[in-house]
Amino acid sequence: MPITIKDIARQAGVSVATVSYVVNKTRWVSPELTERVLKAIEQQGYSPNAVARSLRQNRTKTIGLIVPDSSNPFFAEIAKGVEDAGFEAGYSVILCNSNASLDRELVYLDLLQSKRVEGIIFIAATTQVNQIRPIVNSGIPVVIFYRDIPGLEVDTFRIDNFKAGYLATRHLIELGHRNIACIQPASPETASGERVEGYKRALDEAGLTWKDQLMPRGDNRVSGGKAAAQQLVDSGLPFSAIFSANDAMAIGAMRTLRDLGYEIPQNVSIVGVDDIILASYTEPPLTTVTQPKYEAGCQAIEFLIDRIEGRSTQGPRNVELEIQLTTRGTSIPYTATSELRRISK
Amino acid sequence: MPITIKDIARQAGVSVATVSYVVNKTRWVSPELTERVLKAIEQQGYSPNAVARSLRQNRTKTIGLIVPDSSNPFFAEIAKGVEDAGFEAGYSVILCNSNASLDRELVYLDLLQSKRVEGIIFIAATTQVNQIRPIVNSGIPVVIFYRDIPGLEVDTFRIDNFKAGYLATRHLIELGHRNIACIQPASPETASGERVEGYKRALDEAGLTWKDQLMPRGDNRVSGGKAAAQQLVDSGLPFSAIFSANDAMAIGAMRTLRDLGYEIPQNVSIVGVDDIILASYTEPPLTTVTQPKYEAGCQAIEFLIDRIEGRSTQGPRNVELEIQLTTRGTSIPYTATSELRRISK
DNA sequence: CTGTTAGCGCTTTCAA
DNA sequence: TTGAAAGCGCTAACAG
């Protein structure tokens, strides 16, 4: 039996309306009454019931954030941006991990709608995002990350994955590498599949060819990178550099190669994509293609709030996040030792 | 103007009560009516308003999670556990980053209370956590991490920080190290201050002495570890091993030492505490004292729900999380080369 | 300048 | 087996 507005009104000897008005400073109230109200609030430790307010005003000041895995540093950065900028604007965020499960995405989408969040930031785990349609049609603003939903009026944030792959590969080519392997994502349908296309294009333009045996697939995690690197070595083909479709796999590959006696970058150069936090802390630090994460999170919720508060009513905006090559320690010019193989220890 | 229960009742030709009963399966309704209701729901795309329900039932099925920084992998792991176990139990979580600001903690505490969350998991940024008192007294269940609040009826989760420092240092002593430095947290009042006490005790027991010059302070971040390592080297005193009060500083120290020409672990062994994700990915991987994070998050929300649902009404439970030494690559036996200094590059 | 009151959408008692 | 209606706590007309 928590304290309600009535209790305060009673003690202060005013109407509930007056209490509401002083709490919200939403109309002029005489100093005397104001003081009596504030005193009563203070004394009783009154905390206005936001649930009731939300029902009445039809505003929850809450948004939902759906990510595949909030403990993945990449998404954690985005989430932090969302939370920070949301806080500034007076919005709370409900954190939802889909764990890359479509089912769970659906459950959460329903839940968020039911809780009447005023907007949703959706980082879908698969390209199959049509599930979002009913929500969008119901009129609640949505921002989608890294996915394209043709024919849907939503703001989207994404990077040019093709360009990312292209930039990374081009960098290796400019360093003089000719035999450049590629660690691909498990499924070409994933967003980072396009990164591989960028890789191919860069090779093409340089008059180089790509070979299936030098393009093993991984599961997008560190473990997948390890397995892929093993395949690469097992193929027996020469290579002096690797483009990995993401940092996690690049890091896995680094570990395996080192375990097999290769030195990085002396024997093989590696470039990733994403610039996850781990990338700065490998030894040597990983050269990668950076994209904004925290900032993207901030911007996403700002877009959302713009729509929520009716500040932006035009058609969908598609933001292309800026990417850039961050040269660190894993990529060096091709030299005679680049393809040297150490004896396995 | 979203669809309400009335709209469904009207179309189905039943009372709103009946709609409510079929939606919640909370009393028997004849198959005919049930079907009519479900059809109407389907057709109109009705989503029950959880806000109204919460107001009526006085239950929000929501908990608040306050962490210093959700993008810090350590807290991110805990948060993931909270979210996962919360989801299983049907609870949503509002994510709150205090950014280590007392002010922001207070704002969030107020906000959560206002939103009528049913429980709060609070990872305070400072030891100054009395701010939580009013909330606890208001009757809402709270779980506190890593802090002690004498005289307050809250469940707490913590690790034995003294033991962590002791275990780590003991390990180095057993490896034959005699000159063991310590990188301390900036403020001895922080929880990890006790870790330093454990360090001292281990030295004492081994008949070793500690010197202030070999105990520089850092700011608990990677950068602080770098500065501290520099101080250590500048002191000119010999040391063959370092105990760092946390992993972040240990990682910073590793980088600086390596930059100064030391090899790790050949010239100096390092042990940290926390086992943050980065610790597995340094080169070599960091020896550290591990504590459960994801599991602790799960358990914390389960405790909370036990109280919320009245399943546990006894006095406060104080959980001591199990810690253990995880030996990886940065700690090796003392040898003649352990104190060798490389020429700075 | 302040108070009265309807009503937000839902659950649940009570009555039929 | 179902429905009518009160009421959760608050806001915001409207009235005075």
XYZ file of C-alpha atoms (C1' of nucleotides) in Angstrom:
722
model
C 0.000 0.000 0.000
C 2.278 2.717 -1.261
C 1.459 6.388 -0.890
C -0.804 7.811 -3.569
C -1.639 11.262 -4.723
C -4.734 11.140 -2.522
C -2.694 10.709 0.621
C -0.719 13.779 -0.241
C -3.809 15.770 -1.105
C -5.386 14.833 2.200
C -2.413 15.788 4.315
C -1.843 19.023 2.445
C -5.505 19.869 2.520
C -5.748 20.393 -1.221
C -7.258 18.583 -4.166
C -5.475 15.824 -6.013
C -5.396 18.105 -8.999
C -3.313 20.613 -7.127
C -0.899 17.936 -6.053
C -0.585 16.801 -9.632
C 0.018 20.343 -10.756
C 2.768 21.019 -8.305
C 4.427 17.679 -8.937
C 4.468 18.324 -12.643
C 4.775 22.103 -12.489
C 2.062 22.188 -15.029
C 0.131 25.190 -13.819
C 0.606 27.999 -11.378
C -0.035 27.152 -7.733
C 0.230 29.618 -4.874
C 3.382 29.447 -2.795
C 1.458 28.430 0.340
C -0.221 25.436 -1.240
C 2.911 24.490 -3.073
C 4.791 24.393 0.137
C 2.190 22.341 1.937
C 2.163 19.854 -0.887
C 5.923 19.575 -1.056
C 6.080 19.098 2.676
C 3.568 16.278 2.567
C 5.454 14.648 -0.293
C 8.680 14.926 1.603
C 7.224 13.580 4.809
C 5.461 10.630 3.299
C 8.159 9.843 0.778
C 5.706 9.988 -2.093
C 6.798 8.610 -5.445
C 4.355 9.308 -8.274
C 3.096 6.193 -9.971
C 4.468 6.324 -13.478
C 2.301 3.415 -14.517
C -0.855 5.355 -13.834
C 0.564 8.374 -15.522
C 1.488 6.334 -18.562
C -1.975 4.893 -18.804
C -3.548 8.275 -18.559
C -1.187 10.068 -20.920
C -0.658 7.193 -23.238
C 3.085 7.761 -23.011
C 5.570 5.430 -21.381
C 8.793 7.288 -22.042
C 10.316 3.911 -22.663
C 11.859 2.305 -25.688
C 12.847 -1.266 -26.416
C 16.247 -2.378 -27.617
C 16.557 -5.803 -29.189
C 20.083 -7.101 -29.756
C 21.376 -10.555 -30.530
C 23.687 -10.551 -27.520
C 24.274 -7.645 -25.193
C 27.424 -9.235 -23.814
C 29.031 -9.136 -27.227
C 31.223 -6.047 -26.986
C 30.097 -4.874 -30.382
C 26.424 -4.698 -29.410
C 27.296 -3.623 -25.899
C 28.816 -0.458 -27.320
C 25.732 0.307 -29.332
C 23.530 -0.410 -26.339
C 25.548 1.958 -24.231
C 25.016 4.714 -26.749
C 21.310 4.039 -26.819
C 21.064 4.088 -23.060
C 23.144 7.229 -22.632
C 21.333 9.294 -25.209
C 18.014 7.896 -24.021
C 18.748 8.978 -20.497
C 19.525 12.479 -21.650
C 16.181 12.665 -23.357
C 14.306 11.171 -20.431
C 13.664 7.758 -21.925
C 14.258 4.397 -20.266
C 15.317 1.370 -22.211
C 14.161 -2.190 -21.889
C 17.012 -4.489 -22.811
C 16.123 -7.522 -24.882
C 18.552 -10.229 -25.934
C 17.267 -12.327 -28.759
C 20.181 -14.723 -28.430
C 19.957 -14.912 -32.177
C 16.701 -16.817 -31.853
C 13.880 -15.819 -34.130
C 11.385 -17.087 -31.580
C 12.758 -14.908 -28.915
C 12.755 -11.922 -31.205
C 9.074 -12.512 -31.789
C 8.290 -12.899 -28.116
C 10.094 -9.681 -27.340
C 8.484 -7.786 -30.173
C 5.102 -8.770 -28.761
C 6.116 -7.954 -25.249
C 7.409 -4.536 -26.157
C 4.282 -3.720 -28.045
C 2.216 -4.828 -25.092
C 4.248 -2.725 -22.729
C 3.553 0.172 -25.037
C 7.129 1.195 -25.565
C 7.211 4.270 -27.735
C 9.867 3.022 -30.070
C 12.019 0.017 -30.862
C 15.616 -0.285 -31.931
C 15.976 -3.606 -33.581
C 19.246 -5.307 -34.362
C 17.989 -8.435 -36.016
C 19.951 -11.638 -35.848
C 18.980 -12.818 -39.302
C 18.092 -11.163 -42.533
C 14.609 -12.549 -42.097
C 13.092 -9.494 -40.464
C 9.612 -9.383 -41.818
C 8.330 -10.135 -38.372
C 8.741 -6.444 -37.684
C 6.042 -5.530 -40.185
C 3.021 -5.687 -37.870
C 4.767 -3.486 -35.349
C 5.715 -0.931 -37.922
C 2.225 -0.957 -39.334
C 0.824 -0.411 -35.888
C 2.552 2.931 -36.072
C 5.275 2.590 -33.501
C 8.575 4.045 -34.690
C 11.311 1.537 -35.371
C 14.972 1.834 -36.227
C 16.597 -1.155 -37.827
C 20.292 -1.868 -37.816
C 22.237 -3.571 -40.555
C 19.201 -4.835 -42.397
C 17.164 -3.826 -45.334
C 13.417 -4.194 -45.371
C 12.133 -3.302 -48.772
C 8.826 -1.550 -48.780
C 8.814 -0.698 -45.108
C 8.772 2.793 -43.712
C 11.536 2.497 -41.135
C 14.730 4.360 -40.491
C 17.749 2.161 -41.016
C 21.368 2.284 -39.986
C 23.912 0.259 -41.806
C 27.388 0.165 -43.174
C 28.464 -0.476 -46.696
C 29.609 -4.020 -46.216
C 30.841 -4.293 -49.734
C 33.049 -1.277 -49.192
C 34.358 -2.691 -45.929
C 35.564 -5.839 -47.636
C 36.908 -3.810 -50.481
C 38.838 -1.404 -48.262
C 40.417 -4.160 -46.234
C 41.477 -6.178 -49.245
C 42.682 -3.156 -51.153
C 44.886 -2.324 -48.184
C 46.518 -5.737 -48.339
C 47.017 -5.476 -52.071
C 48.659 -2.102 -51.690
C 51.028 -3.652 -49.197
C 52.167 -5.946 -51.971
C 50.323 -9.117 -51.045
C 49.207 -11.295 -53.923
C 47.952 -14.464 -52.309
C 45.213 -13.188 -50.073
C 42.941 -15.666 -48.323
C 39.466 -14.861 -47.046
C 37.647 -16.179 -44.024
C 33.988 -16.039 -44.890
C 30.930 -16.039 -42.678
C 29.090 -19.349 -42.440
C 26.167 -18.154 -44.472
C 26.516 -15.877 -47.483
C 23.091 -14.453 -46.660
C 24.308 -12.695 -43.600
C 25.090 -9.025 -43.929
C 28.789 -9.683 -43.898
C 28.379 -11.855 -46.949
C 28.642 -8.655 -48.930
C 32.026 -8.083 -47.410
C 33.234 -11.073 -49.341
C 31.945 -9.526 -52.521
C 34.061 -6.483 -51.780
C 37.023 -8.759 -51.316
C 36.459 -10.353 -54.684
C 36.077 -7.045 -56.405
C 39.328 -5.730 -54.976
C 41.128 -8.821 -56.196
C 39.540 -8.547 -59.604
C 40.565 -4.962 -60.004
C 44.133 -5.876 -59.164
C 44.099 -8.663 -61.688
C 44.269 -11.280 -58.965
C 42.135 -14.370 -58.724
C 40.396 -15.908 -55.764
C 40.351 -19.605 -55.054
C 37.672 -21.462 -53.155
C 40.287 -23.327 -51.162
C 41.562 -20.045 -49.811
C 38.055 -19.022 -48.736
C 37.019 -21.218 -45.832
C 33.861 -20.438 -43.874
C 33.617 -19.789 -40.148
C 30.736 -19.381 -37.743
C 31.401 -15.692 -37.085
C 32.897 -16.404 -33.694
C 36.456 -16.796 -32.522
C 36.171 -20.561 -32.695
C 35.083 -20.350 -36.316
C 38.153 -18.312 -37.152
C 40.359 -20.934 -35.579
C 38.853 -23.713 -37.632
C 39.044 -21.669 -40.800
C 42.713 -20.897 -40.272
C 43.387 -24.579 -39.813
C 41.673 -25.292 -43.119
C 43.745 -22.641 -44.781
C 46.970 -24.199 -43.586
C 45.774 -27.684 -44.431
C 45.030 -26.626 -47.984
C 48.753 -26.431 -48.596
C 48.286 -23.381 -50.795
C 50.536 -20.387 -50.277
C 49.097 -17.201 -48.787
C 50.727 -14.179 -47.211
C 47.633 -12.366 -46.008
C 44.123 -12.998 -44.789
C 41.012 -10.903 -44.990
C 38.568 -11.992 -42.315
C 34.935 -10.952 -42.682
C 34.901 -9.980 -39.018
C 37.265 -9.349 -36.161
C 36.178 -12.261 -34.021
C 37.207 -14.740 -36.690
C 40.372 -12.790 -37.378
C 41.334 -13.145 -33.747
C 40.633 -16.858 -33.804
C 42.743 -17.205 -36.909
C 45.596 -15.318 -35.275
C 45.635 -17.715 -32.373
C 45.627 -20.823 -34.496
C 48.285 -19.539 -36.843
C 50.507 -18.619 -33.958
C 49.985 -22.028 -32.394
C 51.031 -23.564 -35.693
C 54.268 -21.618 -35.623
C 53.451 -18.691 -37.853
C 54.443 -15.243 -36.752
C 52.025 -12.396 -37.219
C 52.504 -10.196 -39.113
C 55.947 -11.382 -40.238
C 54.612 -14.522 -41.929
C 51.047 -13.509 -42.526
C 49.149 -10.250 -42.419
C 45.551 -10.162 -41.206
C 42.793 -7.600 -41.545
C 39.359 -7.826 -39.961
C 36.163 -5.812 -39.936
C 34.208 -4.291 -37.036
C 36.838 -2.975 -34.665
C 35.502 -4.750 -31.626
C 37.214 -3.840 -28.402
C 39.307 -6.989 -28.467
C 40.878 -5.844 -31.697
C 42.869 -3.173 -29.878
C 44.163 -5.641 -27.362
C 45.470 -8.493 -29.417
C 49.186 -8.803 -29.838
C 49.868 -7.180 -32.158
C 46.707 -5.091 -32.316
C 44.489 -5.989 -35.219
C 44.220 -3.926 -38.362
C 40.538 -3.646 -39.097
C 37.743 -1.649 -40.656
C 36.180 0.551 -38.012
C 32.590 1.606 -37.786
C 30.963 3.825 -35.186
C 29.078 1.904 -32.523
C 28.453 4.076 -29.500
C 27.708 7.036 -31.729
C 25.411 4.963 -33.885
C 23.481 3.936 -30.784
C 23.081 7.557 -29.752
C 21.977 8.606 -33.180
C 19.530 5.742 -33.478
C 17.613 6.668 -30.374
C 17.680 10.307 -31.347
C 16.068 9.388 -34.637
C 13.514 7.381 -32.753
C 12.694 10.211 -30.401
C 12.412 12.602 -33.297
C 9.672 10.434 -34.669
C 8.056 9.758 -31.327
C 7.797 13.420 -30.635
C 6.653 14.168 -34.126
C 9.699 16.196 -34.979
C 10.342 14.214 -38.101
C 7.524 13.033 -40.233
C 9.163 12.612 -43.597
C 9.831 9.294 -45.189
C 12.340 6.758 -43.918
C 15.922 7.855 -43.506
C 18.660 5.434 -44.351
C 21.886 6.272 -42.594
C 25.066 4.855 -43.937
C 27.554 4.739 -41.086
C 31.017 5.878 -41.970
C 33.669 3.226 -42.066
C 37.391 3.566 -42.238
C 40.460 1.440 -42.266
C 42.287 1.421 -38.963
C 45.821 0.299 -39.554
C 47.364 -1.371 -36.563
C 49.935 -4.076 -36.165
C 48.734 -7.075 -38.106
C 49.303 -5.800 -41.600
C 52.770 -5.117 -43.024
C 54.246 -5.000 -46.511
C 54.875 -8.251 -48.318
C 58.454 -9.456 -47.947
C 60.366 -12.591 -48.669
C 59.516 -13.994 -45.258
C 55.833 -13.419 -45.641
C 55.085 -16.914 -46.732
C 57.645 -18.677 -44.647
C 56.245 -21.515 -42.610
C 57.564 -22.290 -39.212
C 57.825 -25.894 -38.167
C 54.764 -26.770 -36.130
C 55.775 -26.876 -32.534
C -5.993 4.950 -31.219
C -4.912 1.422 -30.759
C -7.343 -1.438 -30.367
C -8.659 -1.935 -26.853
C -10.434 -4.718 -25.104
C -13.704 -2.949 -25.804
C -13.204 -3.156 -29.529
C -12.715 -6.878 -29.239
C -15.715 -7.278 -26.974
C -17.881 -5.380 -29.391
C -16.874 -7.368 -32.436
C -17.156 -10.673 -30.619
C -20.459 -9.705 -29.091
C -19.340 -10.479 -25.555
C -18.466 -8.489 -22.469
C -15.041 -7.091 -21.860
C -14.798 -9.439 -18.916
C -15.084 -12.407 -21.189
C -12.387 -11.073 -23.472
C -10.137 -10.614 -20.488
C -10.842 -14.131 -19.334
C -10.002 -15.724 -22.633
C -6.891 -13.618 -23.103
C -5.597 -14.597 -19.709
C -7.167 -18.071 -19.577
C -8.307 -17.170 -16.135
C -11.709 -18.806 -16.106
C -13.633 -21.205 -18.217
C -15.275 -19.745 -21.306
C -17.414 -21.732 -23.718
C -15.729 -22.804 -26.938
C -18.062 -20.715 -29.071
C -17.345 -17.483 -27.279
C -13.676 -18.290 -27.018
C -13.475 -18.725 -30.727
C -15.318 -15.516 -31.489
C -13.014 -13.624 -29.190
C -9.870 -15.128 -30.629
C -11.045 -14.388 -34.122
C -11.668 -10.768 -33.287
C -8.256 -10.500 -31.663
C -6.647 -12.013 -34.684
C -8.494 -9.840 -37.127
C -7.893 -6.591 -35.346
C -4.366 -7.399 -34.252
C -5.157 -6.692 -30.632
C -2.268 -6.333 -28.217
C -3.343 -6.127 -24.567
C -2.212 -2.963 -22.842
C 0.262 -4.090 -20.215
C 0.310 -0.633 -18.692
C -3.357 -0.823 -17.807
C -2.908 -4.325 -16.539
C 0.016 -3.268 -14.391
C -1.960 -0.445 -12.885
C -4.844 -2.695 -12.061
C -2.807 -5.605 -10.750
C -0.118 -3.541 -9.196
C 2.468 -5.719 -10.903
C 4.818 -4.607 -13.646
C 6.808 -7.783 -14.189
C 9.791 -5.552 -14.628
C 12.995 -5.162 -12.700
C 15.680 -2.515 -12.826
C 19.360 -3.191 -13.288
C 21.812 -0.474 -12.352
C 25.403 -0.972 -13.442
C 28.330 1.424 -13.635
C 28.896 0.693 -17.318
C 27.078 -1.893 -19.364
C 29.707 -1.761 -22.075
C 32.348 -2.940 -19.646
C 32.589 -6.641 -20.471
C 32.575 -7.540 -16.801
C 29.199 -5.928 -16.142
C 27.954 -6.896 -19.557
C 28.311 -10.545 -18.572
C 26.354 -10.039 -15.387
C 23.706 -8.094 -17.242
C 23.354 -10.878 -19.754
C 22.725 -13.349 -16.951
C 20.131 -11.077 -15.430
C 18.361 -10.621 -18.707
C 18.407 -14.285 -19.634
C 17.096 -15.576 -16.340
C 14.629 -12.713 -16.172
C 13.259 -13.626 -19.560
C 12.762 -17.217 -18.468
C 10.734 -16.032 -15.512
C 8.725 -13.544 -17.532
C 10.372 -10.387 -16.289
C 11.679 -7.518 -18.380
C 14.694 -5.523 -17.378
C 15.259 -1.814 -17.573
C 18.926 -1.154 -18.179
C 20.463 1.711 -16.238
C 24.035 2.898 -16.599
C 25.143 5.046 -13.720
C 28.406 5.877 -15.486
C 29.847 5.751 -12.008
C 28.020 8.934 -11.146
C 26.289 9.084 -7.803
C 23.842 11.600 -9.191
C 22.828 9.351 -11.960
C 22.416 6.447 -9.581
C 20.024 8.572 -7.589
C 18.057 9.659 -10.608
C 17.712 6.079 -11.738
C 16.750 4.840 -8.317
C 13.937 7.375 -8.283
C 12.915 6.573 -11.786
C 12.762 2.862 -11.150
C 10.713 3.342 -8.066
C 8.373 5.587 -9.978
C 8.030 3.058 -12.736
C 7.128 0.569 -10.055
C 9.700 -2.015 -10.965
C 9.274 -5.009 -8.713
C 12.911 -5.360 -7.833
C 16.284 -3.748 -8.348
C 19.700 -5.222 -8.916
C 22.180 -2.607 -7.918
C 25.855 -2.669 -8.746
C 26.968 0.490 -7.048
C 29.900 2.453 -8.362
C 31.091 3.573 -4.955
C 30.974 2.168 -1.486
C 28.681 5.025 -0.601
C 25.425 3.173 -1.111
C 23.187 4.525 1.589
C 21.090 6.147 -1.075
C 19.462 2.773 -1.491
C 17.965 2.883 1.998
C 14.688 4.638 1.151
C 14.021 2.176 -1.624
C 14.673 -0.796 0.576
C 12.510 0.657 3.303
C 9.731 1.173 0.813
C 9.637 -2.588 0.611
C 10.894 -3.253 -2.876
C 13.329 -6.158 -3.020
C 16.905 -5.249 -3.816
C 20.019 -7.270 -4.529
C 23.320 -5.504 -4.070
C 26.554 -6.550 -5.706
C 29.992 -6.216 -4.219
C 28.945 -3.914 -1.408
C 28.092 -4.223 2.208
C 25.339 -2.167 3.749
C 25.324 -2.754 7.451
C 21.935 -2.805 9.021
C 20.021 -3.168 5.803
C 17.824 -6.101 4.915
C 19.054 -6.807 1.410
C 20.472 -9.837 -0.303
C 24.058 -9.320 -1.307
C 26.418 -10.963 -3.754
C 30.099 -10.504 -3.367
C 33.463 -12.130 -3.614
C 36.045 -12.437 -0.932
C 38.364 -9.753 -2.213
C 40.918 -10.455 0.435
C 41.071 -14.052 -0.677
C 41.393 -13.028 -4.314
C 44.473 -10.967 -3.565
C 45.806 -13.688 -1.361
C 45.323 -16.444 -3.932
C 46.969 -14.486 -6.699
C 49.967 -13.492 -4.629
C 50.362 -16.925 -3.116
C 50.492 -18.316 -6.623
C 53.387 -16.038 -7.508
C 55.200 -16.920 -4.316
C 54.820 -20.604 -5.014
C 56.367 -20.000 -8.405
C 59.456 -18.786 -6.589
C 59.032 -15.060 -6.966
C 60.311 -12.940 -4.108
C 60.092 -9.384 -5.359
C 56.422 -9.037 -6.109
C 55.018 -5.642 -6.992
C 51.393 -4.654 -6.611
C 49.289 -2.338 -8.721
C 46.677 -0.919 -6.402
C 43.355 0.709 -7.123
C 43.298 4.480 -6.887
C 41.264 4.517 -3.724
C 41.757 2.009 -0.926
C 38.077 2.364 -0.104
C 36.989 0.611 -3.219
C 36.088 -3.030 -2.901
C 39.308 -4.115 -4.503
C 41.218 -2.341 -1.779
C 40.799 -5.531 0.212
C 42.579 -7.376 -2.529
C 45.683 -5.473 -1.592
C 45.294 -6.616 1.989
C 45.279 -10.187 0.742
C 48.442 -9.444 -1.164
C 50.139 -8.139 1.970
C 49.035 -11.100 4.027
C 50.435 -13.570 1.516
C 53.755 -11.767 1.550
C 53.779 -11.677 5.336
C 53.134 -15.368 5.603
C 56.027 -16.066 3.286
C 58.287 -13.846 5.292
C 58.473 -11.302 2.500
C 58.093 -7.584 2.875
C 56.188 -5.104 0.776
C 57.509 -1.744 -0.228
C 55.445 1.312 -0.998
C 57.534 2.034 -4.059
C 56.496 -1.296 -5.498
C 52.827 -0.520 -4.896
C 51.797 2.220 -7.321
C 48.151 3.157 -7.694
C 46.129 3.098 -10.890
C 42.662 4.290 -11.840
C 41.269 0.791 -12.346
C 41.378 1.126 -16.089
C 43.871 0.018 -18.689
C 45.400 3.473 -18.777
C 45.946 3.378 -15.026
C 47.816 0.111 -15.355
C 50.079 1.624 -17.965
C 50.989 4.544 -15.741
C 51.524 2.279 -12.761
C 53.870 0.010 -14.686
C 55.862 3.018 -15.740
C 56.200 4.058 -12.105
C 57.335 0.591 -11.213
C 60.090 0.651 -13.782
C 61.064 4.187 -12.865
C 61.469 3.193 -9.238
C 64.582 1.281 -10.216
C 63.742 -1.459 -7.740
C 63.954 -5.073 -8.854
C 60.766 -7.081 -9.278
C 60.051 -10.313 -11.087
C 56.287 -10.405 -10.711
C 53.286 -8.132 -10.420
C 49.971 -8.626 -8.730
C 47.421 -6.267 -10.237
C 44.231 -5.615 -8.295
C 42.267 -6.057 -11.472
C 42.660 -7.350 -15.005
C 42.218 -4.043 -16.757
C 45.252 -2.595 -15.016
C 47.165 -5.816 -15.531
C 46.578 -5.526 -19.246
C 47.735 -1.932 -19.255
C 50.852 -2.925 -17.375
C 51.583 -5.674 -19.863
C 51.489 -3.248 -22.727
C 53.759 -0.730 -21.113
C 56.255 -3.315 -19.988
C 56.401 -4.803 -23.415
C 56.888 -1.380 -24.935
C 59.766 -0.844 -22.545
C 61.424 -3.994 -23.760
C 60.384 -6.493 -21.121
C 59.158 -9.886 -22.191
C 56.160 -11.368 -20.481
C 56.316 -13.757 -18.744
C 60.046 -14.362 -19.293
C 61.094 -11.170 -17.533
C 58.075 -10.538 -15.397
C 55.056 -12.561 -14.388
C 51.667 -10.890 -13.972
C 48.480 -11.963 -12.268
C 45.203 -10.051 -12.275
C 41.764 -10.413 -10.771
C 38.320 -10.579 -12.449
C 38.833 -12.653 -15.560
C 37.318 -10.150 -17.899
C 36.943 -11.341 -21.437
C 40.045 -9.506 -22.571
C 42.105 -11.588 -20.178
C 41.728 -14.643 -22.384
C 42.816 -12.752 -25.431
C 45.987 -11.027 -24.427
C 49.256 -12.465 -25.639
C 50.012 -14.479 -23.659
C 46.623 -14.951 -22.001
C 46.472 -13.460 -18.527
C 46.632 -15.525 -15.379
C 43.899 -14.218 -13.141
C 41.426 -14.900 -10.373
C 38.116 -15.873 -11.884
C 34.694 -15.180 -10.496
C 31.331 -16.136 -11.920
C 29.592 -13.307 -13.742
C 26.866 -14.624 -15.983
C 25.859 -17.146 -13.340
C 25.878 -14.498 -10.652
C 23.544 -12.394 -12.757
C 21.158 -15.315 -13.153
C 21.227 -16.113 -9.484
C 20.714 -12.502 -8.492
C 17.499 -12.128 -10.410
C 16.305 -15.483 -9.173
C 16.801 -14.283 -5.630
C 14.925 -11.151 -6.466
C 12.019 -13.033 -7.961
C 11.908 -15.329 -4.973
C 11.302 -12.305 -2.818
C 8.943 -10.624 -5.250
C 6.792 -13.687 -5.391
C 7.015 -14.170 -1.669
C 8.844 -17.454 -1.941
C 11.566 -16.328 0.390
C 10.753 -14.232 3.380
C 13.621 -14.950 5.681
C 16.326 -12.458 6.489
C 18.924 -11.253 4.016
C 21.090 -13.800 2.274
C 24.694 -12.979 1.634
C 26.114 -14.995 -1.204
C 29.821 -15.321 -1.475
C 30.674 -16.049 -5.073
C 33.259 -18.708 -5.622
C 36.585 -17.560 -6.910
C 39.456 -19.548 -8.273
C 42.847 -19.024 -9.743
C 42.939 -19.473 -13.497
C 46.484 -20.129 -14.551
C 47.218 -19.001 -18.058
C 50.301 -17.714 -19.759
C 51.527 -14.726 -17.811
C 52.847 -16.499 -14.742
C 55.847 -18.807 -14.841
C 58.424 -19.967 -12.291
C 61.125 -17.555 -11.238
C 64.366 -18.031 -13.162
C 67.572 -16.190 -13.621
C 66.107 -14.202 -16.483
C 63.092 -13.076 -14.550
C 64.532 -9.757 -13.612
C 66.471 -9.104 -16.747
C 65.828 -5.725 -18.264
C 65.824 -5.267 -21.965
C 67.207 -2.087 -23.394
C 64.335 0.256 -24.091
C 63.722 0.270 -27.761
C -6.175 30.590 -8.334
C -8.233 25.939 -7.155
C -11.358 22.013 -7.140
C -14.487 18.321 -9.291
C -14.609 14.723 -12.074
C -14.350 11.758 -16.214
C -11.801 8.392 -17.957
C -7.147 5.978 -19.660
C -7.612 -0.045 -20.361
C -7.740 -3.488 -17.712
C -8.997 -7.190 -13.839
C -12.011 -9.167 -10.712
C -15.741 -9.256 -7.404
C -20.343 -9.833 -7.244
C -24.559 -10.930 -9.043
C -27.415 -13.296 -12.241
C -21.528 -19.947 -17.879
C -21.482 -14.924 -18.464
C -21.965 -9.851 -17.592
C -22.010 -5.292 -14.997
C -19.420 -2.299 -12.799
C -16.017 -0.635 -9.468
C -11.680 1.005 -9.197
C -6.184 0.873 -9.815
C -3.509 6.330 -9.647
C -3.159 9.785 -12.337
C -4.054 13.991 -15.711
C -6.557 17.518 -17.753
C -10.745 19.437 -19.218
C -14.122 22.196 -17.275
C -16.250 24.895 -13.897
C -16.108 28.170 -10.491
